[in-house]
mmCIF file of C-alpha atoms and ligand atoms in Angstrom:
data_model
loop_
_atom_site.group_PDB
_atom_site.id
_atom_site.type_symbol
_atom_site.label_atom_id
_atom_site.label_comp_id
_atom_site.label_asym_id
_atom_site.label_seq_id
_atom_site.Cartn_x
_atom_site.Cartn_y
_atom_site.Cartn_z
ATOM 1 C CA UNK A 29 3.972 -13.914 7.272
ATOM 2 C CA UNK A 30 6.577 -11.164 7.205
ATOM 3 C CA UNK A 31 5.784 -7.474 7.040
ATOM 4 C CA UNK A 32 7.377 -5.571 4.163
ATOM 5 C CA UNK A 33 6.055 -2.119 5.008
ATOM 6 C CA UNK A 34 4.868 -0.961 8.408
ATOM 7 C CA UNK A 35 3.549 2.526 9.082
ATOM 8 C CA UNK A 36 2.977 3.252 12.775
ATOM 9 C CA UNK A 37 1.285 6.409 14.071
ATOM 10 C CA UNK A 38 2.685 8.504 11.251
ATOM 11 C CA UNK A 39 1.795 12.192 11.165
ATOM 12 C CA UNK A 40 2.888 14.652 8.521
ATOM 13 C CA UNK A 41 2.284 18.383 8.377
ATOM 14 C CA UNK A 42 3.048 20.939 5.706
ATOM 15 C CA UNK A 43 3.389 24.658 6.406
ATOM 16 C CA UNK A 44 3.698 26.576 9.649
ATOM 17 C CA UNK A 45 1.638 28.590 12.137
ATOM 18 C CA UNK A 46 -1.818 29.472 10.884
ATOM 19 C CA UNK A 47 -1.042 27.831 7.523
ATOM 20 C CA UNK A 48 -0.376 24.446 9.030
ATOM 21 C CA UNK A 49 -1.858 21.522 7.139
ATOM 22 C CA UNK A 50 -1.924 18.187 8.925
ATOM 23 C CA UNK A 51 -2.071 15.764 6.014
ATOM 24 C CA UNK A 52 -1.455 12.482 7.843
ATOM 25 C CA UNK A 53 -2.756 12.089 11.371
ATOM 26 C CA UNK A 54 -1.466 9.128 13.378
ATOM 27 C CA UNK A 55 -1.784 6.981 10.289
ATOM 28 C CA UNK A 56 -1.229 3.220 10.638
ATOM 29 C CA UNK A 57 -0.997 0.529 7.979
ATOM 30 C CA UNK A 58 1.073 -2.451 6.907
ATOM 31 C CA UNK A 59 1.799 -4.437 3.764
ATOM 32 C CA UNK A 60 2.903 -8.060 4.070
ATOM 33 C CA UNK A 61 5.426 -9.756 1.818
ATOM 34 C CA UNK A 62 3.706 -10.943 -1.369
ATOM 35 C CA UNK A 63 0.670 -8.667 -1.091
ATOM 36 C CA UNK A 64 -0.591 -6.358 -3.852
ATOM 37 C CA UNK A 65 -2.250 -3.539 -1.945
ATOM 38 C CA UNK A 66 -4.203 -0.647 -3.437
ATOM 39 C CA UNK A 67 -4.298 2.661 -1.581
ATOM 40 C CA UNK A 68 -7.394 4.732 -2.320
ATOM 41 C CA UNK A 69 -8.861 8.000 -1.023
ATOM 42 C CA UNK A 70 -10.122 11.368 -2.221
ATOM 43 C CA UNK A 71 -7.843 13.794 -4.036
ATOM 44 C CA UNK A 72 -5.734 15.595 -1.432
ATOM 45 C CA UNK A 73 -6.192 12.880 1.199
ATOM 46 C CA UNK A 74 -2.433 12.307 1.444
ATOM 47 C CA UNK A 75 -1.900 9.165 -0.666
ATOM 48 C CA UNK A 76 1.156 10.436 -2.561
ATOM 49 C CA UNK A 77 2.550 11.957 0.627
ATOM 50 C CA UNK A 78 2.308 8.585 2.360
ATOM 51 C CA UNK A 79 3.879 6.758 -0.587
ATOM 52 C CA UNK A 80 6.858 9.164 -0.617
ATOM 53 C CA UNK A 81 7.345 8.697 3.125
ATOM 54 C CA UNK A 82 7.248 4.910 2.723
ATOM 55 C CA UNK A 83 9.809 5.157 -0.094
ATOM 56 C CA UNK A 84 12.147 7.230 2.049
ATOM 57 C CA UNK A 85 11.926 10.187 -0.335
ATOM 58 C CA UNK A 86 10.845 12.452 2.535
ATOM 59 C CA UNK A 87 11.964 11.704 6.076
ATOM 60 C CA UNK A 88 10.432 14.717 7.779
ATOM 61 C CA UNK A 89 7.531 13.136 9.701
ATOM 62 C CA UNK A 90 6.480 11.923 13.136
ATOM 63 C CA UNK A 91 6.004 8.244 13.922
ATOM 64 C CA UNK A 92 7.692 5.139 12.617
ATOM 65 C CA UNK A 93 8.075 3.554 9.190
ATOM 66 C CA UNK A 94 9.699 0.171 8.728
ATOM 67 C CA UNK A 95 10.714 -0.987 5.261
ATOM 68 C CA UNK A 96 12.013 -4.539 4.773
ATOM 69 C CA UNK A 97 12.630 -4.707 8.517
ATOM 70 C CA UNK A 98 14.609 -1.446 8.701
ATOM 71 C CA UNK A 99 13.390 1.644 10.519
ATOM 72 C CA UNK A 100 13.960 4.269 7.827
ATOM 73 C CA UNK A 101 14.284 7.161 10.276
ATOM 74 C CA UNK A 102 17.253 5.619 12.026
ATOM 75 C CA UNK A 103 19.219 4.904 8.819
ATOM 76 C CA UNK A 104 21.824 7.379 7.603
ATOM 77 C CA UNK A 105 21.530 8.695 4.020
ATOM 78 C CA UNK A 106 23.967 6.173 2.604
ATOM 79 C CA UNK A 107 22.214 3.198 4.204
ATOM 80 C CA UNK A 108 18.827 4.514 3.132
ATOM 81 C CA UNK A 109 19.903 4.859 -0.512
ATOM 82 C CA UNK A 110 21.324 1.374 -0.373
ATOM 83 C CA UNK A 111 18.050 0.011 1.021
ATOM 84 C CA UNK A 112 16.140 1.875 -1.697
ATOM 85 C CA UNK A 113 18.425 0.702 -4.487
ATOM 86 C CA UNK A 114 18.382 -2.940 -3.534
ATOM 87 C CA UNK A 115 14.732 -3.273 -2.532
ATOM 88 C CA UNK A 116 12.523 -0.602 -4.072
ATOM 89 C CA UNK A 117 11.181 0.228 -7.500
ATOM 90 C CA UNK A 118 9.194 3.433 -8.085
ATOM 91 C CA UNK A 119 6.575 3.947 -10.797
ATOM 92 C CA UNK A 120 4.849 7.314 -11.270
ATOM 93 C CA UNK A 121 1.869 8.620 -13.214
ATOM 94 C CA UNK A 122 4.157 10.604 -15.524
ATOM 95 C CA UNK A 123 6.697 8.111 -16.734
ATOM 96 C CA UNK A 124 9.716 10.387 -16.201
ATOM 97 C CA UNK A 125 11.603 8.966 -19.169
ATOM 98 C CA UNK A 126 14.639 10.695 -20.639
ATOM 99 C CA UNK A 127 13.405 11.664 -24.093
ATOM 100 C CA UNK A 128 16.756 11.607 -25.894
ATOM 101 C CA UNK A 129 17.634 8.093 -24.713
ATOM 102 C CA UNK A 130 16.196 4.943 -26.275
ATOM 103 C CA UNK A 131 14.169 2.328 -24.379
ATOM 104 C CA UNK A 132 17.056 0.201 -23.158
ATOM 105 C CA UNK A 133 19.178 3.187 -22.181
ATOM 106 C CA UNK A 134 16.269 4.542 -20.142
ATOM 107 C CA UNK A 135 15.872 1.204 -18.384
ATOM 108 C CA UNK A 136 19.609 0.968 -17.655
ATOM 109 C CA UNK A 137 20.113 4.585 -16.610
ATOM 110 C CA UNK A 138 19.598 4.352 -12.809
ATOM 111 C CA UNK A 139 21.718 1.201 -12.561
ATOM 112 C CA UNK A 140 24.603 2.538 -14.662
ATOM 113 C CA UNK A 141 24.479 5.844 -12.770
ATOM 114 C CA UNK A 142 25.014 3.773 -9.659
ATOM 115 C CA UNK A 143 28.159 2.285 -11.089
ATOM 116 C CA UNK A 144 26.935 -0.988 -12.543
ATOM 117 C CA UNK A 145 28.408 -2.092 -15.872
ATOM 118 C CA UNK A 146 26.168 -2.470 -18.920
ATOM 119 C CA UNK A 147 27.868 -5.748 -19.835
ATOM 120 C CA UNK A 148 26.909 -7.258 -16.455
ATOM 121 C CA UNK A 149 23.290 -6.238 -16.907
ATOM 122 C CA UNK A 150 22.700 -7.763 -20.319
ATOM 123 C CA UNK A 151 20.870 -10.930 -19.253
ATOM 124 C CA UNK A 152 18.776 -9.138 -16.682
ATOM 125 C CA UNK A 153 17.843 -6.508 -19.253
ATOM 126 C CA UNK A 154 16.816 -9.134 -21.839
ATOM 127 C CA UNK A 155 14.611 -10.858 -19.261
ATOM 128 C CA UNK A 156 12.969 -7.590 -18.185
ATOM 129 C CA UNK A 157 12.330 -6.555 -21.796
ATOM 130 C CA UNK A 158 10.652 -9.921 -22.307
ATOM 131 C CA UNK A 159 8.470 -9.669 -19.177
ATOM 132 C CA UNK A 160 7.337 -6.147 -20.040
ATOM 133 C CA UNK A 161 6.763 -6.993 -23.719
ATOM 134 C CA UNK A 162 9.314 -4.458 -24.965
ATOM 135 C CA UNK A 163 11.863 -6.661 -26.720
ATOM 136 C CA UNK A 164 10.896 -5.355 -30.152
ATOM 137 C CA UNK A 165 10.999 -1.761 -28.903
ATOM 138 C CA UNK A 166 14.381 -1.872 -27.204
ATOM 139 C CA UNK A 167 15.999 0.592 -29.620
ATOM 140 C CA UNK A 168 12.937 2.847 -29.970
ATOM 141 C CA UNK A 169 12.880 6.427 -28.696
ATOM 142 C CA UNK A 170 10.213 7.201 -26.047
ATOM 143 C CA UNK A 171 8.471 9.775 -28.262
ATOM 144 C CA UNK A 172 7.584 7.027 -30.751
ATOM 145 C CA UNK A 173 5.826 4.926 -28.083
ATOM 146 C CA UNK A 174 2.238 4.971 -26.828
ATOM 147 C CA UNK A 175 1.508 6.010 -23.238
ATOM 148 C CA UNK A 176 1.063 2.392 -22.188
ATOM 149 C CA UNK A 177 4.384 1.405 -23.761
ATOM 150 C CA UNK A 178 6.122 4.345 -22.082
ATOM 151 C CA UNK A 179 4.703 3.277 -18.744
ATOM 152 C CA UNK A 180 5.982 -0.253 -19.392
ATOM 153 C CA UNK A 181 9.462 1.248 -19.933
ATOM 154 C CA UNK A 182 9.233 2.972 -16.566
ATOM 155 C CA UNK A 183 8.120 -0.315 -14.950
ATOM 156 C CA UNK A 184 11.026 -2.101 -16.648
ATOM 157 C CA UNK A 185 13.366 0.546 -15.233
ATOM 158 C CA UNK A 186 11.891 -0.063 -11.766
ATOM 159 C CA UNK A 187 12.417 -3.820 -12.188
ATOM 160 C CA UNK A 188 16.124 -3.626 -12.990
ATOM 161 C CA UNK A 189 17.881 -4.325 -9.723
ATOM 162 C CA UNK A 190 15.304 -6.957 -8.814
ATOM 163 C CA UNK A 191 13.264 -5.021 -6.216
ATOM 164 C CA UNK A 192 11.250 -6.807 -3.540
ATOM 165 C CA UNK A 193 8.742 -3.922 -3.412
ATOM 166 C CA UNK A 194 7.202 -1.704 -6.084
ATOM 167 C CA UNK A 195 5.637 1.601 -5.054
ATOM 168 C CA UNK A 196 3.393 3.025 -7.770
ATOM 169 C CA UNK A 197 1.597 6.381 -7.682
ATOM 170 C CA UNK A 198 -1.383 6.318 -10.061
ATOM 171 C CA UNK A 199 0.549 4.279 -12.640
ATOM 172 C CA UNK A 200 -2.409 4.275 -15.038
ATOM 173 C CA UNK A 201 -3.616 7.814 -14.328
ATOM 174 C CA UNK A 202 -2.759 8.885 -17.869
ATOM 175 C CA UNK A 203 -3.802 5.803 -19.799
ATOM 176 C CA UNK A 204 -6.885 4.627 -21.676
ATOM 177 C CA UNK A 205 -8.748 1.539 -20.517
ATOM 178 C CA UNK A 206 -6.912 -0.913 -22.758
ATOM 179 C CA UNK A 207 -3.447 0.288 -21.690
ATOM 180 C CA UNK A 208 -4.645 0.413 -18.077
ATOM 181 C CA UNK A 209 -5.677 -3.248 -18.209
ATOM 182 C CA UNK A 210 -2.275 -4.178 -19.704
ATOM 183 C CA UNK A 211 -0.377 -2.428 -16.928
ATOM 184 C CA UNK A 212 -2.585 -3.956 -14.224
ATOM 185 C CA UNK A 213 -2.139 -7.427 -15.745
ATOM 186 C CA UNK A 214 1.630 -6.851 -15.722
ATOM 187 C CA UNK A 215 1.552 -5.843 -12.034
ATOM 188 C CA UNK A 216 -0.566 -8.889 -11.227
ATOM 189 C CA UNK A 217 1.949 -11.163 -12.986
ATOM 190 C CA UNK A 218 4.919 -9.522 -11.251
ATOM 191 C CA UNK A 219 3.124 -10.038 -7.952
ATOM 192 C CA UNK A 220 2.008 -13.618 -8.524
ATOM 193 C CA UNK A 221 4.949 -15.011 -10.483
ATOM 194 C CA UNK A 222 7.903 -13.036 -9.138
ATOM 195 C CA UNK A 223 6.506 -12.519 -5.640
ATOM 196 C CA UNK A 224 7.064 -8.764 -5.813
ATOM 197 C CA UNK A 225 5.152 -6.879 -3.120
ATOM 198 C CA UNK A 226 3.193 -3.973 -4.618
ATOM 199 C CA UNK A 227 1.673 -0.859 -3.076
ATOM 200 C CA UNK A 228 -0.211 1.176 -5.667
ATOM 201 C CA UNK A 229 -2.149 4.416 -5.333
ATOM 202 C CA UNK A 230 -5.232 4.487 -7.508
ATOM 203 C CA UNK A 231 -8.527 6.317 -7.965
ATOM 204 C CA UNK A 232 -10.050 3.448 -9.858
ATOM 205 C CA UNK A 233 -12.015 0.644 -8.239
ATOM 206 C CA UNK A 234 -11.269 -1.507 -11.291
ATOM 207 C CA UNK A 235 -7.519 -1.082 -10.832
ATOM 208 C CA UNK A 236 -7.819 -1.686 -7.092
ATOM 209 C CA UNK A 237 -9.569 -4.983 -7.826
ATOM 210 C CA UNK A 238 -6.437 -6.351 -9.518
ATOM 211 C CA UNK A 239 -4.812 -6.267 -6.083
ATOM 212 C CA UNK A 240 -5.252 -8.550 -3.110
ATOM 213 C CA UNK A 241 -6.443 -5.879 -0.634
ATOM 214 C CA UNK A 242 -7.550 -2.238 -0.627
ATOM 215 C CA UNK A 243 -6.920 0.342 2.074
ATOM 216 C CA UNK A 244 -8.491 3.788 2.178
ATOM 217 C CA UNK A 245 -7.204 7.101 3.504
ATOM 218 C CA UNK A 246 -9.661 9.653 4.823
ATOM 219 C CA UNK A 247 -8.816 12.769 6.824
ATOM 220 C CA UNK A 248 -5.250 11.614 7.303
ATOM 221 C CA UNK A 249 -6.259 8.267 8.798
ATOM 222 C CA UNK A 250 -6.744 4.771 7.437
ATOM 223 C CA UNK A 251 -10.419 3.894 7.399
ATOM 224 C CA UNK A 252 -10.251 0.366 6.050
HETATM 225 N N1 ATP B 305 5.274 19.796 -0.875
HETATM 226 C C1 ATP B 305 4.111 20.186 -0.358
HETATM 227 N N2 ATP B 305 3.990 21.378 0.281
HETATM 228 C C2 ATP B 305 2.832 21.778 0.835
HETATM 229 N N3 ATP B 305 1.706 21.040 0.820
HETATM 230 C C3 ATP B 305 1.752 19.840 0.213
HETATM 231 C C4 ATP B 305 2.950 19.350 -0.400
HETATM 232 N N4 ATP B 305 2.695 18.121 -0.906
HETATM 233 C C5 ATP B 305 1.398 17.864 -0.642
HETATM 234 N N5 ATP B 305 0.832 18.880 0.055
HETATM 235 C C6 ATP B 305 -0.554 18.934 0.534
HETATM 236 O O1 ATP B 305 -0.843 17.701 1.185
HETATM 237 C C7 ATP B 305 -2.164 17.281 0.909
HETATM 238 C C8 ATP B 305 -2.135 15.872 0.368
HETATM 239 O O2 ATP B 305 -1.476 15.851 -0.884
HETATM 240 P P1 ATP B 305 -1.186 14.512 -1.661
HETATM 241 O O3 ATP B 305 -0.492 14.881 -2.906
HETATM 242 O O4 ATP B 305 -0.528 13.537 -0.766
HETATM 243 O O5 ATP B 305 -2.681 14.018 -1.959
HETATM 244 P P2 ATP B 305 -3.182 12.792 -2.847
HETATM 245 O O6 ATP B 305 -4.077 11.979 -1.986
HETATM 246 O O7 ATP B 305 -2.028 12.113 -3.485
HETATM 247 O O8 ATP B 305 -4.074 13.535 -3.951
HETATM 248 P P3 ATP B 305 -4.296 13.179 -5.514
HETATM 249 O O9 ATP B 305 -5.283 12.042 -5.530
HETATM 250 O O10 ATP B 305 -4.894 14.414 -6.076
HETATM 251 O O11 ATP B 305 -2.976 12.830 -6.108
HETATM 252 C C9 ATP B 305 -2.757 18.307 -0.033
HETATM 253 O O12 ATP B 305 -3.548 19.196 0.726
HETATM 254 C C10 ATP B 305 -1.552 19.015 -0.600
HETATM 255 O O13 ATP B 305 -1.853 20.339 -0.907
HETATM 256 MG MG1 MG B 306 -1.374 11.904 -5.442
#
């Protein structure tokens, strides 16, 4: 089985001198290809920090992180963005949609900003709208959508580009139980049917149970 994400003895501190805060302390974990792993832990335990390090959004840490076989510290900025673009999809608690763009323009935005042509993306877009149940809403503005629908738009945006890994930080943190179940079912389908590896941060045992394995952060270390 191949390893998609490997975190080896990773330490991360914020601040300096007497204000130093050691958030991750020789943290180790891995996620294999095809797994759907839930990362749990108390508020402030460093879950988001770890997710951002894994996603290459912050490279100021000690230790080693390997993503799709590449050591992210040794890559230059251009190679890292390329690795991110072709392999990673991010989903956040706040959907980060552009409010004056409709659903399909939001989904296409990162790809077109990276120089891809709309005309080339048409089939992929249609397929993603279908998977996320947004076909009927493709011309709708975000403000007319429910929270669950908005989160599905942000998942659709993460799916364009066909990522092998999705990193999600409390993707249902803002949603009611019905919308939460819909999003978790969607993740489960993406994992089982498309083979997408998922690492999600969650506070909810119910959400964690949709995954194949749970790991827990405590005091900057993995405890399970
Ligand atoms: N940019 C930053 N500058 C300084 N300290 C930070 C920064 N980001 C996070 N921290 C600190 O790192 C610690 C871990 O934060 P993090 O956001 O990773 O926790 P979390 O486990 O995601 O919590 P939550 O469940 O509330 O989202 C906290 O003590 C936080 O104050
Ligand atoms: Mg967090």
